[in-house]
């Protein structure tokens, strides 16, 4: 049970036309949980997926035994069922839009463009238990130095900079820039596995709103972009409408 009556296509506080999903796959729910959705904990979804246990997300404020007999006859239509994708008859290309404003961007400038440097950057961060998410390395223009951008949790930004400074002797001289004024917007859907053009549609929609993409990361069922935090809600609303997720 949670404080909402199911899993929605996005945060209803941002998009009033967000829809409750009757069913969602384990993989999609896992992505949503890891990307900021507070409906279910990531670990609970992982366990359910491993043991193939169906979950139902319901509101803690309206328990089934308090519902009318009419609604109880249609229990399948209440809340959201988290299950195997094979049980989902109608699969949308995109099931939801997630966002996270607790990200921070770190850019290392003029780092040596040679083998082993990336390991010397991210090794100490791993040793310090700092989780690095999106990583972008620019193409070197002179073959000698390059820039590298990555994201961490905003709460870990200060510690990240301290770790990098301590490792400068091994990494080599570099300049660093950082910002916590960024947001990660993610498009999630198992339909992406068999549908081309989802990323292109996303990038075009954002560009038409004047939203610049700082970094990109993808998986089989997810596309995430890093943008200026000021445009986070606009991006979510734009993508939600563009992918046909708005309630009628």
PDB file of C-alpha atoms in Angstrom:
ATOM      1  CA  UNK A   1       0.000   0.000   0.000  1.00  0.00           C
ATOM      2  CA  UNK A   2       1.072   3.568  -0.718  1.00  0.00           C
ATOM      3  CA  UNK A   3      -0.429   7.066  -0.677  1.00  0.00           C
ATOM      4  CA  UNK A   4      -1.590   6.827  -4.289  1.00  0.00           C
ATOM      5  CA  UNK A   5      -4.084   4.434  -5.871  1.00  0.00           C
ATOM      6  CA  UNK A   6      -1.612   2.846  -8.261  1.00  0.00           C
ATOM      7  CA  UNK A   7       1.323   3.502 -10.568  1.00  0.00           C
ATOM      8  CA  UNK A   8       0.843   6.497 -12.835  1.00  0.00           C
ATOM      9  CA  UNK A   9       2.341   7.374 -16.203  1.00  0.00           C
ATOM     10  CA  UNK A  10       4.134  10.230 -14.436  1.00  0.00           C
ATOM     11  CA  UNK A  11       3.840  12.399 -11.341  1.00  0.00           C
ATOM     12  CA  UNK A  12       0.194  13.641 -11.215  1.00  0.00           C
ATOM     13  CA  UNK A  13       1.392  16.727  -9.357  1.00  0.00           C
ATOM     14  CA  UNK A  14       3.191  17.843 -12.518  1.00  0.00           C
ATOM     15  CA  UNK A  15       0.885  16.420 -15.185  1.00  0.00           C
ATOM     16  CA  UNK A  16      -2.788  16.586 -14.254  1.00  0.00           C
ATOM     17  CA  UNK A  17      -3.629  14.270 -17.163  1.00  0.00           C
ATOM     18  CA  UNK A  18      -1.379  11.477 -15.866  1.00  0.00           C
ATOM     19  CA  UNK A  19      -3.106   8.082 -16.064  1.00  0.00           C
ATOM     20  CA  UNK A  20      -3.141   5.159 -13.660  1.00  0.00           C
ATOM     21  CA  UNK A  21      -1.631   2.087 -15.298  1.00  0.00           C
ATOM     22  CA  UNK A  22      -3.741  -1.078 -14.767  1.00  0.00           C
ATOM     23  CA  UNK A  23      -0.656  -3.245 -15.356  1.00  0.00           C
ATOM     24  CA  UNK A  24       3.079  -2.663 -15.619  1.00  0.00           C
ATOM     25  CA  UNK A  25       5.961  -5.076 -16.132  1.00  0.00           C
ATOM     26  CA  UNK A  26       8.573  -5.850 -13.494  1.00  0.00           C
ATOM     27  CA  UNK A  27      11.269  -4.342 -15.720  1.00  0.00           C
ATOM     28  CA  UNK A  28       9.396  -1.075 -16.204  1.00  0.00           C
ATOM     29  CA  UNK A  29       8.562  -0.792 -12.508  1.00  0.00           C
ATOM     30  CA  UNK A  30      12.190  -1.476 -11.616  1.00  0.00           C
ATOM     31  CA  UNK A  31      13.331   1.335 -13.908  1.00  0.00           C
ATOM     32  CA  UNK A  32      10.740   3.721 -12.477  1.00  0.00           C
ATOM     33  CA  UNK A  33      11.683   2.849  -8.906  1.00  0.00           C
ATOM     34  CA  UNK A  34      15.386   3.388  -9.601  1.00  0.00           C
ATOM     35  CA  UNK A  35      14.703   6.684 -11.393  1.00  0.00           C
ATOM     36  CA  UNK A  36      12.887   8.446  -8.615  1.00  0.00           C
ATOM     37  CA  UNK A  37       9.404   6.944  -8.383  1.00  0.00           C
ATOM     38  CA  UNK A  38       8.560   6.606  -4.683  1.00  0.00           C
ATOM     39  CA  UNK A  39       5.681   4.150  -5.198  1.00  0.00           C
ATOM     40  CA  UNK A  40       7.738   0.979  -4.604  1.00  0.00           C
ATOM     41  CA  UNK A  41      11.224   0.319  -3.302  1.00  0.00           C
ATOM     42  CA  UNK A  42      13.660  -1.066  -5.845  1.00  0.00           C
ATOM     43  CA  UNK A  43      14.450  -4.104  -3.687  1.00  0.00           C
ATOM     44  CA  UNK A  44      10.796  -5.142  -3.422  1.00  0.00           C
ATOM     45  CA  UNK A  45      10.451  -5.103  -7.207  1.00  0.00           C
ATOM     46  CA  UNK A  46      13.691  -7.065  -7.645  1.00  0.00           C
ATOM     47  CA  UNK A  47      12.486  -9.809  -5.289  1.00  0.00           C
ATOM     48  CA  UNK A  48       9.085  -9.992  -6.962  1.00  0.00           C
ATOM     49  CA  UNK A  49      10.712 -10.262 -10.396  1.00  0.00           C
ATOM     50  CA  UNK A  50      13.120 -13.023  -9.338  1.00  0.00           C
ATOM     51  CA  UNK A  51      10.363 -15.125  -7.769  1.00  0.00           C
ATOM     52  CA  UNK A  52       7.688 -14.097 -10.296  1.00  0.00           C
ATOM     53  CA  UNK A  53       5.337 -12.826  -7.591  1.00  0.00           C
ATOM     54  CA  UNK A  54       2.614 -10.480  -8.818  1.00  0.00           C
ATOM     55  CA  UNK A  55       2.364  -7.225  -6.893  1.00  0.00           C
ATOM     56  CA  UNK A  56      -0.624  -4.948  -6.596  1.00  0.00           C
ATOM     57  CA  UNK A  57      -0.127  -1.274  -5.754  1.00  0.00           C
ATOM     58  CA  UNK A  58      -3.099   0.112  -3.807  1.00  0.00           C
ATOM     59  CA  UNK A  59      -3.872   3.219  -1.799  1.00  0.00           C
ATOM     60  CA  UNK A  60      -3.394   2.842   1.950  1.00  0.00           C
ATOM     61  CA  UNK A  61      -6.255   5.281   2.464  1.00  0.00           C
ATOM     62  CA  UNK A  62      -8.870   3.112   0.723  1.00  0.00           C
ATOM     63  CA  UNK A  63      -8.434  -0.568   1.601  1.00  0.00           C
ATOM     64  CA  UNK A  64     -10.319  -3.206  -0.455  1.00  0.00           C
ATOM     65  CA  UNK A  65     -12.548  -4.181   2.493  1.00  0.00           C
ATOM     66  CA  UNK A  66     -13.772  -0.573   2.684  1.00  0.00           C
ATOM     67  CA  UNK A  67     -14.826  -0.475  -0.961  1.00  0.00           C
ATOM     68  CA  UNK A  68     -18.352  -0.904  -2.241  1.00  0.00           C
ATOM     69  CA  UNK A  69     -19.516  -4.356  -3.418  1.00  0.00           C
ATOM     70  CA  UNK A  70     -19.590  -3.029  -6.984  1.00  0.00           C
ATOM     71  CA  UNK A  71     -15.928  -2.093  -6.881  1.00  0.00           C
ATOM     72  CA  UNK A  72     -14.973  -5.328  -5.156  1.00  0.00           C
ATOM     73  CA  UNK A  73     -16.428  -7.265  -8.085  1.00  0.00           C
ATOM     74  CA  UNK A  74     -13.910  -5.479 -10.301  1.00  0.00           C
ATOM     75  CA  UNK A  75     -10.816  -5.925  -8.154  1.00  0.00           C
ATOM     76  CA  UNK A  76      -8.711  -6.417 -11.281  1.00  0.00           C
ATOM     77  CA  UNK A  77      -9.475  -2.786 -12.178  1.00  0.00           C
ATOM     78  CA  UNK A  78      -8.264  -1.412  -8.850  1.00  0.00           C
ATOM     79  CA  UNK A  79      -4.705  -0.178  -8.359  1.00  0.00           C
ATOM     80  CA  UNK A  80      -1.820  -1.348 -10.538  1.00  0.00           C
ATOM     81  CA  UNK A  81      -0.628  -4.920 -11.008  1.00  0.00           C
ATOM     82  CA  UNK A  82       3.127  -5.400 -11.385  1.00  0.00           C
ATOM     83  CA  UNK A  83       3.661  -8.593 -13.329  1.00  0.00           C
ATOM     84  CA  UNK A  84       5.532 -10.337 -16.133  1.00  0.00           C
ATOM     85  CA  UNK A  85       5.397  -8.559 -19.481  1.00  0.00           C
ATOM     86  CA  UNK A  86       3.831 -11.668 -21.074  1.00  0.00           C
ATOM     87  CA  UNK A  87       0.673 -10.969 -19.063  1.00  0.00           C
ATOM     88  CA  UNK A  88       0.316  -7.475 -20.498  1.00  0.00           C
ATOM     89  CA  UNK A  89      -1.829  -7.796 -23.619  1.00  0.00           C
ATOM     90  CA  UNK A  90      -1.709  -4.177 -24.789  1.00  0.00           C
ATOM     91  CA  UNK A  91       1.880  -2.972 -24.585  1.00  0.00           C
ATOM     92  CA  UNK A  92       2.499   0.704 -25.187  1.00  0.00           C
ATOM     93  CA  UNK A  93       5.801   1.801 -26.657  1.00  0.00           C
ATOM     94  CA  UNK A  94       6.250   4.197 -23.729  1.00  0.00           C
ATOM     95  CA  UNK A  95       4.618   3.455 -20.369  1.00  0.00           C
ATOM     96  CA  UNK A  96       5.854   6.344 -18.278  1.00  0.00           C
ATOM     97  CA  UNK A  97       7.988   9.435 -17.810  1.00  0.00           C
ATOM     98  CA  UNK A  98      10.200   9.667 -14.715  1.00  0.00           C
ATOM     99  CA  UNK A  99      12.270  12.565 -13.457  1.00  0.00           C
ATOM    100  CA  UNK A 100      14.857  13.207 -10.770  1.00  0.00           C
ATOM    101  CA  UNK A 101      16.050  16.582  -9.515  1.00  0.00           C
ATOM    102  CA  UNK A 102      18.566  15.175  -7.041  1.00  0.00           C
ATOM    103  CA  UNK A 103      21.340  14.876  -9.651  1.00  0.00           C
ATOM    104  CA  UNK A 104      24.581  16.837  -9.931  1.00  0.00           C
ATOM    105  CA  UNK A 105      26.840  17.227 -12.949  1.00  0.00           C
ATOM    106  CA  UNK A 106      30.633  17.108 -12.794  1.00  0.00           C
ATOM    107  CA  UNK A 107      32.798  18.016 -15.790  1.00  0.00           C
ATOM    108  CA  UNK A 108      36.522  17.337 -15.802  1.00  0.00           C
ATOM    109  CA  UNK A 109      38.265  19.618 -18.288  1.00  0.00           C
ATOM    110  CA  UNK A 110      41.523  19.092 -20.129  1.00  0.00           C
ATOM    111  CA  UNK A 111      42.192  15.625 -18.760  1.00  0.00           C
ATOM    112  CA  UNK A 112      44.839  13.626 -20.614  1.00  0.00           C
ATOM    113  CA  UNK A 113      43.417  11.661 -23.553  1.00  0.00           C
ATOM    114  CA  UNK A 114      45.200   8.354 -23.044  1.00  0.00           C
ATOM    115  CA  UNK A 115      44.435   4.806 -21.861  1.00  0.00           C
ATOM    116  CA  UNK A 116      43.865   4.333 -18.129  1.00  0.00           C
ATOM    117  CA  UNK A 117      42.773   7.859 -17.270  1.00  0.00           C
ATOM    118  CA  UNK A 118      39.076   6.952 -17.001  1.00  0.00           C
ATOM    119  CA  UNK A 119      39.965   4.129 -14.611  1.00  0.00           C
ATOM    120  CA  UNK A 120      42.005   6.532 -12.486  1.00  0.00           C
ATOM    121  CA  UNK A 121      39.040   8.912 -12.343  1.00  0.00           C
ATOM    122  CA  UNK A 122      36.244   6.474 -11.583  1.00  0.00           C
ATOM    123  CA  UNK A 123      38.250   3.986  -9.521  1.00  0.00           C
ATOM    124  CA  UNK A 124      38.614   6.286  -6.486  1.00  0.00           C
ATOM    125  CA  UNK A 125      34.941   7.256  -6.764  1.00  0.00           C
ATOM    126  CA  UNK A 126      33.948   3.590  -6.677  1.00  0.00           C
ATOM    127  CA  UNK A 127      36.245   3.007  -3.703  1.00  0.00           C
ATOM    128  CA  UNK A 128      34.452   5.866  -1.937  1.00  0.00           C
ATOM    129  CA  UNK A 129      31.071   4.206  -2.703  1.00  0.00           C
ATOM    130  CA  UNK A 130      30.000   7.125  -4.893  1.00  0.00           C
ATOM    131  CA  UNK A 131      27.614   5.941  -7.579  1.00  0.00           C
ATOM    132  CA  UNK A 132      28.301   7.456 -10.994  1.00  0.00           C
ATOM    133  CA  UNK A 133      25.414   7.507 -13.437  1.00  0.00           C
ATOM    134  CA  UNK A 134      25.564   9.173 -16.848  1.00  0.00           C
ATOM    135  CA  UNK A 135      29.006   9.487 -18.465  1.00  0.00           C
ATOM    136  CA  UNK A 136      29.907  11.494 -21.565  1.00  0.00           C
ATOM    137  CA  UNK A 137      33.419  11.870 -22.992  1.00  0.00           C
ATOM    138  CA  UNK A 138      34.024  14.446 -25.695  1.00  0.00           C
ATOM    139  CA  UNK A 139      36.060  13.620 -28.762  1.00  0.00           C
ATOM    140  CA  UNK A 140      39.572  14.990 -28.397  1.00  0.00           C
ATOM    141  CA  UNK A 141      40.310  17.781 -30.869  1.00  0.00           C
ATOM    142  CA  UNK A 142      44.079  17.663 -30.503  1.00  0.00           C
ATOM    143  CA  UNK A 143      44.633  14.059 -29.424  1.00  0.00           C
ATOM    144  CA  UNK A 144      46.205  15.248 -26.184  1.00  0.00           C
ATOM    145  CA  UNK A 145      43.366  16.235 -23.854  1.00  0.00           C
ATOM    146  CA  UNK A 146      39.627  15.768 -23.566  1.00  0.00           C
ATOM    147  CA  UNK A 147      36.654  16.657 -21.357  1.00  0.00           C
ATOM    148  CA  UNK A 148      34.584  14.150 -19.400  1.00  0.00           C
ATOM    149  CA  UNK A 149      31.157  14.757 -17.861  1.00  0.00           C
ATOM    150  CA  UNK A 150      29.313  12.493 -15.428  1.00  0.00           C
ATOM    151  CA  UNK A 151      26.536  12.683 -12.872  1.00  0.00           C
ATOM    152  CA  UNK A 152      26.293  11.755  -9.209  1.00  0.00           C
ATOM    153  CA  UNK A 153      23.681  12.222  -6.519  1.00  0.00           C
ATOM    154  CA  UNK A 154      23.524  15.896  -5.525  1.00  0.00           C
ATOM    155  CA  UNK A 155      24.114  14.909  -1.904  1.00  0.00           C
ATOM    156  CA  UNK A 156      27.436  13.346  -2.969  1.00  0.00           C
ATOM    157  CA  UNK A 157      28.712  16.320  -4.994  1.00  0.00           C
ATOM    158  CA  UNK A 158      30.966  17.801  -2.330  1.00  0.00           C
ATOM    159  CA  UNK A 159      32.474  14.418  -1.486  1.00  0.00           C
ATOM    160  CA  UNK A 160      32.964  13.680  -5.191  1.00  0.00           C
ATOM    161  CA  UNK A 161      34.994  16.850  -5.669  1.00  0.00           C
ATOM    162  CA  UNK A 162      37.094  15.996  -2.606  1.00  0.00           C
ATOM    163  CA  UNK A 163      37.831  12.507  -3.955  1.00  0.00           C
ATOM    164  CA  UNK A 164      38.833  13.884  -7.364  1.00  0.00           C
ATOM    165  CA  UNK A 165      41.117  16.459  -5.786  1.00  0.00           C
ATOM    166  CA  UNK A 166      42.797  13.767  -3.698  1.00  0.00           C
ATOM    167  CA  UNK A 167      43.341  11.659  -6.831  1.00  0.00           C
ATOM    168  CA  UNK A 168      44.776  14.473  -8.969  1.00  0.00           C
ATOM    169  CA  UNK A 169      48.326  13.189  -8.633  1.00  0.00           C
ATOM    170  CA  UNK A 170      47.288   9.910 -10.311  1.00  0.00           C
ATOM    171  CA  UNK A 171      44.874  11.440 -12.819  1.00  0.00           C
ATOM    172  CA  UNK A 172      47.080  14.307 -13.880  1.00  0.00           C
ATOM    173  CA  UNK A 173      46.299  18.014 -13.835  1.00  0.00           C
ATOM    174  CA  UNK A 174      42.728  18.946 -14.733  1.00  0.00           C
ATOM    175  CA  UNK A 175      40.153  21.670 -14.214  1.00  0.00           C
ATOM    176  CA  UNK A 176      36.709  20.813 -12.882  1.00  0.00           C
ATOM    177  CA  UNK A 177      33.263  22.356 -13.135  1.00  0.00           C
ATOM    178  CA  UNK A 178      30.167  21.226 -11.256  1.00  0.00           C
ATOM    179  CA  UNK A 179      26.492  22.069 -10.981  1.00  0.00           C
ATOM    180  CA  UNK A 180      23.528  20.776  -9.002  1.00  0.00           C
ATOM    181  CA  UNK A 181      21.034  22.682 -11.164  1.00  0.00           C
ATOM    182  CA  UNK A 182      20.307  19.722 -13.426  1.00  0.00           C
ATOM    183  CA  UNK A 183      17.536  17.154 -13.749  1.00  0.00           C
ATOM    184  CA  UNK A 184      17.327  13.711 -15.302  1.00  0.00           C
ATOM    185  CA  UNK A 185      14.281  12.974 -17.444  1.00  0.00           C
ATOM    186  CA  UNK A 186      13.631   9.358 -18.415  1.00  0.00           C
ATOM    187  CA  UNK A 187      11.283   7.732 -20.905  1.00  0.00           C
ATOM    188  CA  UNK A 188      10.447   4.111 -19.996  1.00  0.00           C
ATOM    189  CA  UNK A 189       8.687   1.358 -21.919  1.00  0.00           C
ATOM    190  CA  UNK A 190       9.168  -2.293 -22.862  1.00  0.00           C
ATOM    191  CA  UNK A 191       7.775  -1.455 -26.294  1.00  0.00           C
ATOM    192  CA  UNK A 192      11.087   0.234 -27.120  1.00  0.00           C
ATOM    193  CA  UNK A 193      12.585  -3.202 -27.725  1.00  0.00           C
ATOM    194  CA  UNK A 194      10.674  -3.532 -30.973  1.00  0.00           C
ATOM    195  CA  UNK A 195       9.964   0.086 -31.876  1.00  0.00           C
ATOM    196  CA  UNK A 196      12.501   2.354 -33.574  1.00  0.00           C
ATOM    197  CA  UNK A 197      12.610   6.138 -33.344  1.00  0.00           C
ATOM    198  CA  UNK A 198      11.701   6.659 -29.678  1.00  0.00           C
ATOM    199  CA  UNK A 199      14.935   8.541 -28.962  1.00  0.00           C
ATOM    200  CA  UNK A 200      14.631  10.692 -32.086  1.00  0.00           C
ATOM    201  CA  UNK A 201      11.075  11.657 -31.107  1.00  0.00           C
ATOM    202  CA  UNK A 202      12.246  12.558 -27.612  1.00  0.00           C
ATOM    203  CA  UNK A 203      15.125  14.722 -28.799  1.00  0.00           C
ATOM    204  CA  UNK A 204      12.956  16.510 -31.368  1.00  0.00           C
ATOM    205  CA  UNK A 205      10.203  17.281 -28.845  1.00  0.00           C
ATOM    206  CA  UNK A 206      12.692  18.728 -26.362  1.00  0.00           C
ATOM    207  CA  UNK A 207      14.452  20.798 -29.018  1.00  0.00           C
ATOM    208  CA  UNK A 208      11.138  22.305 -30.121  1.00  0.00           C
ATOM    209  CA  UNK A 209      10.708  23.592 -26.561  1.00  0.00           C
ATOM    210  CA  UNK A 210      14.230  25.034 -26.534  1.00  0.00           C
ATOM    211  CA  UNK A 211      15.489  22.450 -24.039  1.00  0.00           C
ATOM    212  CA  UNK A 212      19.179  21.600 -24.422  1.00  0.00           C
ATOM    213  CA  UNK A 213      20.375  18.067 -23.709  1.00  0.00           C
ATOM    214  CA  UNK A 214      23.565  17.878 -21.643  1.00  0.00           C
ATOM    215  CA  UNK A 215      24.018  14.107 -21.519  1.00  0.00           C
ATOM    216  CA  UNK A 216      22.258  10.947 -22.681  1.00  0.00           C
ATOM    217  CA  UNK A 217      22.146   7.369 -21.400  1.00  0.00           C
ATOM    218  CA  UNK A 218      20.109   4.435 -22.659  1.00  0.00           C
ATOM    219  CA  UNK A 219      19.138   0.873 -21.831  1.00  0.00           C
ATOM    220  CA  UNK A 220      16.912  -1.626 -23.605  1.00  0.00           C
ATOM    221  CA  UNK A 221      13.723  -0.088 -22.217  1.00  0.00           C
ATOM    222  CA  UNK A 222      14.832   3.376 -21.095  1.00  0.00           C
ATOM    223  CA  UNK A 223      16.208   6.635 -22.472  1.00  0.00           C
ATOM    224  CA  UNK A 224      17.455   9.254 -20.010  1.00  0.00           C
ATOM    225  CA  UNK A 225      18.597  12.795 -20.707  1.00  0.00           C
ATOM    226  CA  UNK A 226      20.202  15.362 -18.439  1.00  0.00           C
ATOM    227  CA  UNK A 227      18.843  18.891 -18.772  1.00  0.00           C
ATOM    228  CA  UNK A 228      18.763  22.202 -16.912  1.00  0.00           C
ATOM    229  CA  UNK A 229      16.590  21.739 -13.811  1.00  0.00           C
ATOM    230  CA  UNK A 230      14.560  24.832 -14.693  1.00  0.00           C
ATOM    231  CA  UNK A 231      13.055  22.932 -17.639  1.00  0.00           C
ATOM    232  CA  UNK A 232      12.285  19.670 -15.807  1.00  0.00           C
ATOM    233  CA  UNK A 233       8.519  20.068 -15.476  1.00  0.00           C
ATOM    234  CA  UNK A 234       8.152  21.442 -19.006  1.00  0.00           C
ATOM    235  CA  UNK A 235      10.094  18.453 -20.335  1.00  0.00           C
ATOM    236  CA  UNK A 236       7.917  15.961 -18.441  1.00  0.00           C
ATOM    237  CA  UNK A 237       4.674  17.554 -19.654  1.00  0.00           C
ATOM    238  CA  UNK A 238       5.949  17.797 -23.227  1.00  0.00           C
ATOM    239  CA  UNK A 239       7.045  14.163 -23.423  1.00  0.00           C
ATOM    240  CA  UNK A 240       3.946  12.897 -21.640  1.00  0.00           C
ATOM    241  CA  UNK A 241       1.732  14.496 -24.283  1.00  0.00           C
ATOM    242  CA  UNK A 242       3.978  13.639 -27.211  1.00  0.00           C
ATOM    243  CA  UNK A 243       3.978   9.902 -26.411  1.00  0.00           C
ATOM    244  CA  UNK A 244       0.183   9.856 -26.060  1.00  0.00           C
ATOM    245  CA  UNK A 245       0.099   9.248 -22.313  1.00  0.00           C
ATOM    246  CA  UNK A 246      -2.359  12.031 -21.417  1.00  0.00           C
ATOM    247  CA  UNK A 247      -5.717  10.858 -20.074  1.00  0.00           C
ATOM    248  CA  UNK A 248      -8.638  11.535 -22.378  1.00  0.00           C
TER     249      UNK A 248
END
